[in-house]
Coordinates of C-alpha atoms and ligand atoms in Angstrom, one line a residue:
Chain A
M210 CA -100.9 185.0 57.4
G211 CA -98.7 188.0 56.4
T212 CA -99.7 190.5 53.8
E213 CA -98.9 189.8 50.2
E214 CA -96.6 192.7 49.5
G215 CA -94.4 191.7 52.5
R216 CA -91.8 189.7 50.6
K217 CA -88.7 188.2 52.4
E218 CA -86.5 191.1 51.4
S219 CA -88.8 193.7 52.8
F220 CA -89.7 191.9 56.0
Y221 CA -88.8 194.0 58.9
P222 CA -90.6 194.7 62.2
S223 CA -92.2 198.2 62.5
D224 CA -91.3 200.6 65.3
E225 CA -94.6 199.8 67.1
E226 CA -93.9 196.1 66.9
I227 CA -90.4 196.6 68.3
E228 CA -91.8 198.7 71.2
K229 CA -94.5 196.2 71.9
W230 CA -92.5 192.9 71.8
M231 CA -89.4 194.3 73.5
S232 CA -91.6 195.4 76.3
S233 CA -92.7 191.7 76.6
A234 CA -89.1 190.5 76.5
F235 CA -88.2 192.9 79.3
D236 CA -91.1 191.7 81.4
M237 CA -89.8 188.1 80.9
A238 CA -86.3 189.2 82.0
K239 CA -87.7 190.9 85.1
D240 CA -89.7 187.8 86.0
A241 CA -86.5 185.7 85.6
L242 CA -84.5 188.1 87.8
Q243 CA -87.2 188.0 90.5
S244 CA -87.0 184.2 90.6
G245 CA -83.2 184.2 90.7
E246 CA -82.7 183.2 87.1
V247 CA -80.6 184.6 84.3
P248 CA -82.4 187.9 83.5
V249 CA -82.7 187.4 79.7
G250 CA -86.1 187.6 78.0
C251 CA -86.5 186.2 74.5
L252 CA -89.3 185.7 72.1
L253 CA -89.9 184.8 68.5
V254 CA -92.8 186.5 66.7
Y255 CA -94.4 185.4 63.5
D256 CA -97.4 187.1 62.0
H257 CA -98.2 189.1 65.2
E258 CA -98.1 185.9 67.3
V259 CA -95.5 184.7 69.8
V260 CA -94.4 181.3 68.5
G261 CA -91.4 180.8 70.7
K262 CA -90.5 181.9 74.1
G263 CA -87.3 180.9 75.9
R264 CA -85.4 181.1 79.1
N265 CA -81.9 179.7 79.8
E266 CA -82.1 176.0 80.6
V267 CA -78.4 175.1 80.9
N268 CA -78.3 174.0 84.5
E269 CA -81.4 171.7 84.5
T270 CA -80.4 170.0 81.2
K271 CA -76.6 169.9 81.8
N272 CA -76.5 171.0 78.2
A273 CA -74.5 174.2 77.8
T274 CA -76.2 175.0 74.5
R275 CA -79.6 175.5 76.1
H276 CA -79.6 179.3 75.8
A277 CA -82.9 181.1 75.7
E278 CA -82.7 181.6 72.0
M279 CA -82.2 177.9 71.3
V280 CA -85.1 177.0 73.5
A281 CA -87.3 179.6 71.7
L282 CA -86.2 178.2 68.3
D283 CA -87.2 174.7 69.4
Q284 CA -90.7 176.1 70.3
L285 CA -91.0 177.7 66.9
L286 CA -90.2 174.3 65.3
D287 CA -92.8 172.5 67.4
W288 CA -95.3 175.2 66.6
C289 CA -94.8 174.7 62.9
R290 CA -95.0 170.9 63.3
R291 CA -98.3 171.2 65.3
G292 CA -99.8 173.5 62.7
S293 CA -98.3 171.5 59.7
L294 CA -96.6 174.7 58.5
D295 CA -93.5 174.9 56.4
V296 CA -90.6 175.8 58.7
S297 CA -88.7 177.9 56.2
S298 CA -91.6 180.0 55.2
V299 CA -92.4 180.8 58.8
C300 CA -88.7 181.5 59.7
E301 CA -88.3 183.8 56.8
R302 CA -90.9 186.1 58.3
A303 CA -90.2 185.7 62.0
A304 CA -88.3 188.1 64.2
L305 CA -86.4 187.5 67.4
Y306 CA -86.7 190.0 70.3
V307 CA -84.2 189.5 73.1
T308 CA -82.9 191.7 75.9
V309 CA -79.2 190.8 75.4
E310 CA -77.3 190.3 72.1
P311 CA -77.3 186.7 71.1
C312 CA -74.0 184.8 71.5
I313 CA -72.0 183.5 68.6
M314 CA -73.7 180.1 68.7
C315 CA -77.2 181.5 68.8
A316 CA -76.4 184.0 66.1
A317 CA -75.2 181.1 63.9
A318 CA -78.4 179.1 64.7
L319 CA -80.6 182.1 63.8
R320 CA -78.7 182.2 60.4
L321 CA -79.1 178.5 59.8
L322 CA -82.9 178.9 60.2
N323 CA -82.9 182.1 58.0
I324 CA -84.5 184.3 60.6
P325 CA -84.2 187.8 59.0
A326 CA -84.4 190.2 61.9
V327 CA -83.1 190.3 65.5
V328 CA -83.9 193.1 67.9
Y329 CA -81.8 193.2 71.1
G330 CA -81.2 195.4 74.1
C331 CA -77.6 195.5 75.4
R332 CA -74.4 194.1 74.0
N333 CA -73.0 190.8 75.1
E334 CA -69.3 191.6 75.6
R335 CA -68.3 188.0 76.5
F336 CA -69.9 186.0 73.8
G337 CA -71.8 188.4 71.4
G338 CA -72.2 187.1 67.9
C339 CA -73.7 190.2 66.4
G340 CA -70.6 192.4 66.5
S341 CA -69.3 192.3 70.1
V342 CA -66.9 189.3 69.8
L343 CA -67.6 188.2 66.2
D344 CA -70.1 189.5 63.7
V345 CA -71.8 186.3 62.6
S346 CA -75.0 188.1 61.7
S347 CA -73.5 189.7 58.7
A348 CA -70.4 187.6 57.9
D349 CA -69.8 186.0 54.5
L350 CA -70.8 182.4 55.3
P351 CA -72.6 181.0 52.3
E352 CA -73.1 177.6 53.8
T353 CA -74.5 178.9 57.1
G354 CA -78.0 180.1 56.2
T355 CA -78.6 183.8 55.5
T356 CA -77.4 187.0 57.2
F357 CA -79.9 188.9 59.4
K358 CA -80.5 192.5 60.3
C359 CA -80.0 193.7 63.9
V360 CA -81.7 196.5 65.7
S361 CA -79.6 197.1 68.8
G362 CA -79.6 199.3 71.9
H363 CA -83.3 199.1 72.7
R364 CA -83.5 199.9 76.5
A365 CA -79.9 198.8 76.7
E366 CA -79.1 200.4 80.1
E367 CA -82.0 198.6 81.7
A368 CA -80.8 195.3 80.3
V369 CA -77.3 195.9 81.6
E370 CA -78.6 196.9 85.0
M371 CA -80.6 193.6 85.3
L372 CA -77.6 191.6 84.5
K373 CA -75.5 193.5 87.0
T374 CA -78.1 193.0 89.7
F375 CA -78.1 189.3 88.9
Y376 CA -74.3 189.0 89.1
K377 CA -74.3 190.9 92.4
Q378 CA -76.9 188.6 94.1
E379 CA -75.2 185.6 92.6
N380 CA -71.5 186.1 93.5
P381 CA -71.4 186.6 97.3
N382 CA -74.0 183.8 98.1
A383 CA -72.9 181.1 95.7
P384 CA -69.2 181.0 95.3
K385 CA -69.2 177.3 94.5
T386 CA -72.2 176.6 92.4
K387 CA -70.8 178.1 89.1
T388 CA -74.2 178.9 87.7
R389 CA -74.1 179.6 84.0
K390 CA -75.0 183.2 83.2
D391 CA -74.7 183.3 79.4
Chain B
M144 CA -37.5 157.4 64.6
E145 CA -38.7 154.0 63.6
P146 CA -36.9 152.3 60.7
Q147 CA -38.3 153.2 57.3
T148 CA -39.1 149.6 56.4
K149 CA -41.6 149.4 59.3
R150 CA -43.2 152.8 58.4
W151 CA -43.7 152.1 54.7
K152 CA -43.9 148.3 54.3
G153 CA -47.7 148.3 54.1
S154 CA -50.4 148.1 56.7
V155 CA -48.5 147.6 59.9
C156 CA -51.0 150.0 61.3
D157 CA -53.6 151.9 59.3
A158 CA -52.9 154.9 61.5
D159 CA -49.8 155.4 59.3
S160 CA -52.0 156.6 56.5
W161 CA -52.8 160.0 58.0
V162 CA -51.1 162.8 60.0
A163 CA -52.8 165.1 62.5
Y164 CA -51.6 168.7 62.2
P165 CA -52.4 171.4 64.8
V166 CA -54.7 174.2 63.8
L167 CA -52.8 177.1 65.3
S168 CA -54.1 180.6 66.2
D169 CA -53.7 183.4 63.6
K170 CA -50.9 184.8 65.8
Q171 CA -49.0 181.5 65.5
S172 CA -49.6 181.0 61.8
Q173 CA -49.4 184.5 60.4
D174 CA -46.6 185.9 58.3
V175 CA -43.7 187.7 59.9
E176 CA -44.5 191.4 60.2
L177 CA -41.5 193.7 59.7
I178 CA -40.6 197.3 60.7
E179 CA -37.9 199.5 59.4
A180 CA -34.9 200.5 61.6
F181 CA -31.6 202.2 61.2
A182 CA -28.5 200.0 61.6
A183 CA -24.9 201.1 61.5
P184 CA -21.6 199.2 61.2
I185 CA -19.4 198.9 64.3
V186 CA -16.1 199.8 62.8
D187 CA -14.2 199.5 66.0
K188 CA -15.1 196.2 67.8
K189 CA -13.7 197.4 71.1
E190 CA -16.4 200.0 71.4
T191 CA -19.2 197.5 71.2
S192 CA -20.2 197.2 74.8
R193 CA -20.1 201.0 75.4
L194 CA -22.1 201.6 72.2
L195 CA -24.7 199.0 73.3
R196 CA -25.1 200.6 76.7
E197 CA -25.3 204.1 75.4
L198 CA -27.7 203.2 72.5
S199 CA -30.0 201.3 74.8
G200 CA -30.2 204.4 77.0
L201 CA -31.0 206.7 74.1
Y202 CA -33.2 204.4 72.0
P203 CA -34.5 201.6 74.3
L204 CA -36.5 199.7 71.5
N205 CA -39.5 199.3 73.7
G206 CA -41.6 196.2 73.0
L207 CA -38.9 194.7 70.8
Q208 CA -37.2 192.6 73.5
H209 CA -37.0 189.7 71.1
I210 CA -34.6 191.7 68.8
K211 CA -30.9 191.2 69.3
R212 CA -29.3 194.6 69.1
V213 CA -26.0 193.5 67.5
R214 CA -25.6 191.1 64.6
A215 CA -22.5 189.6 63.0
V216 CA -22.0 190.5 59.3
R217 CA -22.7 187.5 57.2
E218 CA -20.8 188.5 54.0
K219 CA -17.2 187.4 54.0
G220 CA -14.6 190.1 53.5
S221 CA -16.7 192.8 55.0
P222 CA -14.6 195.6 56.4
H223 CA -16.5 195.5 59.7
P224 CA -17.5 192.3 61.6
L225 CA -20.6 193.6 63.5
E226 CA -23.6 195.8 62.9
V227 CA -25.8 197.4 65.6
L228 CA -29.4 198.6 65.6
V229 CA -29.4 202.4 66.2
C230 CA -33.1 203.1 66.4
L231 CA -36.4 202.5 64.6
V232 CA -37.0 204.6 61.6
S233 CA -40.2 205.9 63.3
D234 CA -38.0 207.1 66.3
A235 CA -35.4 208.9 64.2
P236 CA -35.4 212.7 64.8
D237 CA -34.7 213.9 61.3
L238 CA -35.6 211.8 58.3
K239 CA -34.5 214.4 55.7
A240 CA -30.8 214.2 56.2
V241 CA -30.1 210.9 58.0
S242 CA -26.5 210.6 59.1
I243 CA -25.0 209.0 62.2
D244 CA -24.7 212.5 63.6
S245 CA -28.4 213.3 63.1
L246 CA -29.4 210.1 64.8
L247 CA -27.1 210.6 67.8
P248 CA -27.6 214.1 69.2
S249 CA -24.6 215.4 71.2
G250 CA -24.3 214.2 74.8
G251 CA -26.2 210.9 74.6
V252 CA -24.0 208.6 72.6
R253 CA -20.4 209.1 71.5
R254 CA -20.3 208.1 67.9
G255 CA -16.8 206.8 68.1
G256 CA -16.6 203.3 66.5
L257 CA -19.8 203.7 64.4
G258 CA -20.1 203.9 60.6
E259 CA -22.9 205.6 58.6
P260 CA -26.4 204.3 59.1
F261 CA -28.5 202.3 56.6
V262 CA -32.1 200.9 56.7
V263 CA -32.9 197.3 57.7
K264 CA -36.1 195.5 58.3
V265 CA -36.6 193.8 61.7
P266 CA -39.4 191.5 62.9
A267 CA -42.1 193.5 64.8
R268 CA -43.2 190.6 67.0
P269 CA -41.5 187.6 68.8
A270 CA -41.7 184.4 66.8
L271 CA -44.2 181.9 68.3
T272 CA -43.3 178.9 66.1
R273 CA -40.2 177.6 64.5
P274 CA -41.3 178.4 61.0
Q275 CA -41.9 182.0 62.1
F276 CA -38.5 182.1 63.8
E277 CA -36.7 180.8 60.7
L278 CA -38.4 183.5 58.5
A279 CA -37.8 186.2 61.1
S280 CA -34.1 185.3 61.4
K281 CA -33.5 185.9 57.7
H282 CA -34.2 189.6 58.3
W283 CA -32.5 190.2 61.7
P284 CA -31.4 187.9 64.5
T285 CA -34.1 187.4 67.2
S286 CA -34.4 185.4 70.3
F287 CA -37.0 182.5 70.4
H288 CA -38.6 180.8 73.3
E289 CA -39.5 177.6 71.6
D290 CA -42.7 175.8 72.5
K291 CA -41.4 172.3 71.9
Q292 CA -44.8 170.8 71.7
V293 CA -45.9 173.2 68.9
T294 CA -42.7 172.4 67.0
V295 CA -43.2 168.7 67.2
A296 CA -47.0 169.1 66.4
L297 CA -46.2 171.1 63.3
R298 CA -44.0 168.3 62.1
G299 CA -47.0 166.0 62.6
E300 CA -45.1 164.0 65.2
L301 CA -46.9 164.9 68.4
F302 CA -48.8 161.6 68.8
S303 CA -47.1 158.3 69.4
P304 CA -48.1 155.2 67.4
L305 CA -50.2 154.0 70.3
Q306 CA -52.0 157.3 70.6
K307 CA -52.6 157.4 66.9
A308 CA -54.0 153.9 67.0
R309 CA -56.5 155.0 69.6
M310 CA -57.4 158.2 67.7
H311 CA -57.9 156.0 64.7
T312 CA -60.5 153.9 66.6
Y313 CA -62.4 157.0 67.8
M314 CA -62.5 158.6 64.3
T315 CA -63.6 155.2 62.9
A316 CA -66.6 155.3 65.3
A317 CA -67.4 158.8 64.0
L318 CA -67.1 157.6 60.4
T319 CA -69.4 154.7 61.1
A320 CA -72.0 157.1 62.5
A321 CA -71.6 159.4 59.5
R322 CA -72.4 156.5 57.2
A323 CA -75.5 155.6 59.2
A324 CA -76.6 159.3 58.7
T325 CA -76.1 158.9 55.0
E326 CA -78.3 155.8 55.0
L327 CA -81.1 157.9 56.6
G328 CA -80.7 160.6 54.0
M329 CA -79.1 163.1 56.4
E330 CA -75.7 164.9 56.0
A331 CA -72.8 162.5 56.2
V332 CA -71.3 163.8 59.4
G333 CA -70.5 161.8 62.5
A334 CA -68.9 162.6 65.8
A335 CA -67.6 160.9 69.0
V336 CA -66.9 162.3 72.4
V337 CA -64.1 160.5 74.3
D338 CA -62.8 160.7 77.9
P339 CA -59.1 160.5 77.3
A340 CA -58.4 159.8 81.0
T341 CA -60.4 156.5 80.8
E342 CA -60.0 155.9 77.0
R343 CA -63.8 155.5 77.0
I344 CA -66.2 156.7 74.3
V345 CA -68.8 158.7 76.1
A346 CA -71.1 159.4 73.2
V347 CA -71.4 158.8 69.4
G348 CA -73.8 160.8 67.3
H349 CA -74.5 161.8 63.7
D350 CA -76.2 164.5 61.8
C351 CA -80.0 164.5 62.4
R352 CA -81.0 167.5 60.3
G353 CA -83.9 165.7 58.8
D354 CA -85.7 166.0 62.1
H355 CA -84.4 169.3 63.3
P356 CA -82.4 171.8 61.3
L357 CA -80.0 172.5 64.2
H358 CA -79.2 168.9 65.0
H359 CA -75.7 168.8 63.6
A360 CA -73.6 165.9 64.7
V361 CA -71.8 168.0 67.3
M362 CA -75.0 169.3 68.8
V363 CA -76.4 165.8 69.0
C364 CA -73.2 164.6 70.7
I365 CA -73.3 167.5 73.3
D366 CA -76.9 166.5 74.2
L367 CA -75.9 162.8 74.4
V368 CA -73.1 163.7 76.8
A369 CA -75.6 165.6 78.9
Q370 CA -77.8 162.5 78.8
S371 CA -74.9 160.4 80.0
Q372 CA -74.8 162.7 83.0
G373 CA -78.5 162.5 83.7
G374 CA -79.5 165.6 81.7
G375 CA -80.2 166.2 78.1
C376 CA -83.3 167.4 76.3
Y377 CA -83.9 165.4 73.2
S378 CA -84.5 161.8 72.4
F379 CA -82.4 160.1 69.8
D380 CA -83.7 156.6 70.6
R381 CA -84.9 156.0 67.0
Y382 CA -81.3 156.4 65.8
P383 CA -79.3 153.3 66.9
A384 CA -76.0 154.9 65.8
C385 CA -76.6 157.8 68.2
R386 CA -75.8 156.5 71.7
F387 CA -74.1 157.3 74.9
T388 CA -72.3 155.3 77.7
P389 CA -73.7 155.9 81.2
P390 CA -70.8 156.6 83.6
T391 CA -69.7 153.6 85.7
P392 CA -68.7 154.1 89.3
D393 CA -65.0 153.8 88.4
T394 CA -65.1 156.2 85.5
S395 CA -66.8 158.8 87.6
Q396 CA -63.6 158.9 89.6
S397 CA -61.7 160.2 86.6
A398 CA -60.8 163.9 86.5
A399 CA -63.3 164.6 83.7
G400 CA -66.0 162.5 85.5
V401 CA -65.6 164.4 88.7
A402 CA -65.6 167.7 86.8
A403 CA -68.7 166.7 84.8
S404 CA -70.8 165.7 87.8
S405 CA -70.0 168.8 89.8
Q406 CA -70.8 171.5 87.2
P407 CA -72.7 172.0 84.0
Y408 CA -69.7 172.4 81.8
I409 CA -70.2 168.8 80.9
C410 CA -67.4 168.3 78.3
T411 CA -64.6 169.5 80.5
G412 CA -61.6 167.3 79.8
Y413 CA -63.2 165.4 77.0
D414 CA -62.0 165.1 73.4
L415 CA -64.3 165.4 70.3
Y416 CA -63.7 163.5 67.1
V417 CA -65.7 164.8 64.2
T418 CA -65.5 163.8 60.5
R419 CA -65.6 167.4 59.3
E420 CA -64.7 170.8 60.7
P421 CA -67.6 172.2 62.9
C422 CA -69.6 175.2 61.8
V423 CA -69.8 178.4 63.8
M424 CA -72.8 177.2 65.9
C425 CA -71.1 173.9 66.7
A426 CA -67.7 175.4 67.4
M427 CA -69.2 177.9 69.9
A428 CA -71.3 175.2 71.4
L429 CA -68.0 173.4 72.1
V430 CA -66.7 176.6 73.8
H431 CA -69.8 176.7 76.0
S432 CA -69.3 173.0 76.8
R433 CA -65.6 173.5 77.7
I434 CA -64.4 170.8 75.4
G435 CA -60.8 169.7 75.9
R436 CA -59.5 169.0 72.4
V437 CA -61.1 168.7 68.9
F438 CA -59.9 166.4 66.2
Y439 CA -61.5 166.6 62.7
G440 CA -60.9 164.7 59.5
T441 CA -61.4 167.3 56.8
S442 CA -62.0 171.1 56.5
S443 CA -65.4 172.5 55.6
A444 CA -66.3 175.7 53.6
D445 CA -67.7 177.6 56.5
G446 CA -65.7 175.8 59.2
A447 CA -65.1 177.8 62.4
V448 CA -62.0 176.1 63.9
G449 CA -59.6 176.8 61.1
T450 CA -61.3 177.8 57.8
K451 CA -63.5 180.9 58.4
Y452 CA -62.7 181.4 62.1
K453 CA -60.5 180.0 64.8
I454 CA -63.0 180.1 67.5
H455 CA -60.8 177.7 69.6
S456 CA -58.2 180.5 69.9
Q457 CA -60.5 183.5 69.6
K458 CA -59.3 186.4 71.9
D459 CA -62.0 187.6 74.3
L460 CA -63.6 184.1 74.7
N461 CA -63.3 182.5 78.1
H462 CA -62.3 179.0 77.0
R463 CA -59.7 177.9 74.5
F464 CA -58.9 174.4 73.2
E465 CA -56.5 172.6 70.9
V466 CA -57.6 171.6 67.5
Y467 CA -56.0 169.0 65.2
K468 CA -57.0 168.2 61.7
G469 CA -56.3 165.3 59.3
V470 CA -57.3 162.3 61.5
L471 CA -58.4 159.7 58.9
G472 CA -58.6 162.7 56.5
K473 CA -59.0 160.6 53.3
Q474 CA -61.9 158.5 54.7
C475 CA -63.6 161.7 56.1
E476 CA -63.1 163.5 52.8
A477 CA -64.7 160.5 50.9
L478 CA -67.9 161.1 52.9
N479 CA -68.4 164.2 50.8
G480 CA -67.6 162.4 47.6
P481 CA -69.6 162.6 44.3
G482 CA -72.1 159.9 45.4
S483 CA -73.2 161.8 48.5
H484 CA -73.7 165.0 46.4
I485 CA -76.0 163.3 44.0
K486 CA -78.0 162.0 46.9
R487 CA -78.3 165.4 48.4
E488 CA -79.5 167.0 45.2
I489 CA -82.2 164.4 44.8
D490 CA -83.3 165.1 48.4
N491 CA -83.5 168.8 47.7
Ligands
ZN574 ZN1 -76.4 181.9 73.0
ZN575 ZN1 -72.7 172.7 63.0

C-alpha cells in the first residue's frame, strides 16, 4: 500500500517512475510493431505494480471502443475484484503510462474512473483527448469524474516513428482490410 | 399540412406529443458575426455598373462573396435609390480623414456618381441556416444557398408521421430498458440501435454501472452490436433487458449489414436512440463506431453532442453524424425525476 503522506492531491509519479514505466510501455509498443499490430504500449501502475496492460483489440472484438487504454482499465477493475480492493481508492493512486496521447473517449473514461495522472509519448493529432483535438483531461465537466494531470512528450519522436513505420507497412500491402490504427 | 383538428384532437398518434429538433454545429447555430465597411450612396443611378466594375477592381472584398455589393435604400423619400459597398474599414487607406476622395485614390475609380461614405456593418460569413440569413439580411443583403433539409429540420418538420411513429417505437424500447436499469438500482438510461434500412432493432441496452463504472447504456449497446456480428467482449446475459438480434440472411444483404460484416466499423449506417444525451466517452465511442444518426430524448449536464461539446460536428474528427433531440422528450426527462434522485442518494 502507498505511503501515508501520499494523499490524492499530492499523488504524482516521480521522474524515476516515469522513466521506468515508460520504458516498459515502449517495449510493449515495439513488440506490437514487430508482430504487425498497432504500436501502442499502455500500462496502469498502482503502488509500484502493473495492474493493467492493454493492446488494441478493435479488430478481434468488432468493438471499436477496445482501445489499449480501455483494455487496461478493464484489467485494473478485474485486479481490484480479485483482491477485493475498493476500485475508487485504487484508481485515485494509479497512473497510466502510454506511448501515444489517449483519444477523447479514453480520456473521458480515465476521468470517469478518477485516474489522476497520465504520462504519454507523442500527440494523437486525429483523436487526442488531452489537448490535440479536445482537452478532456482538464475541461470543466463536473459530472464526468475528475480532471487528470498529463506529462507529455516522453520519447515522443520514437513513438511517432513507430506509428509511421506501422502505417508504411500497412498501406501498400493491405489496401482493403481497413485495419483500425487508433 | 394536415388539418388542425387531426393534429390536436387527442391521441391520434402519441408521436404528436414531441418534436425532434436537429442539434446543429456551432457554425450553423452561432450568432451572425459583423465587420465594418464603408458604403456610399450612388447619386447617379446610370453610373452603377461602371462603379461596380471599378470598385471590384480596386477593393475586391476577398472572402466575402456572400455580400451583395449594392443595396436598395429602404427608407422612402431618400434622395438616392442605391448604396454601394466601397471597401472594408480595415482596407481603407487613411482612417483619419475619411472622404470619398481618400478612399478612391486617383486613377482607380472615377468618383462620379458617388456620395460621401458612411460606416455600415456587414455579415462576415455566409449564412448557413435560414435564421442566420434572416439576421444577416437585417444588416446588409447577402446571398444564401439554402440547405432545405436544415430549414425543414429547424422547423421540426423533417420527419413524416410514419417516420415519427417508428422513432416513437425505438425510443419506447430505450425507455423500457431505462426503467429496467432503475429497477436494478443503476442509472435510468436506456438505448437502442436500429438499422434504418431494415427497420430492425439490432440491440437494446441499459446502464450497467453497478457492475462496471464504464458500462454506460451506449457502451453496452456498442458491445451488443459487436456481439450481433459475432464479436463483443462482455456478457450481459444476466440482464434480460440488454439484448441483441443476430442478423438474418436477408438483413445481412442490407447496406448496413454488408458494411458491418466487411469491416470493424460496426455501427455504419445504424441509428442510435438513447434516452439522454451521451457523455464525452460515449459520444466519442459513437464516432469510433461510425454511427449513422443519434436521437436523444433529453439533454444532460455534461452532454457531448449539444451541451458541452458537439462531437458529432467536431472539426478534425474523421466521422460526423446527425443528431436530433427531443424524441419522447417528456418521458425521457421523467426518468431523471425526483423519485430517481432519491433512489440514487440512498444508493450513495
Ligand atoms: Zn482511445
Ligand atoms: Zn457515457
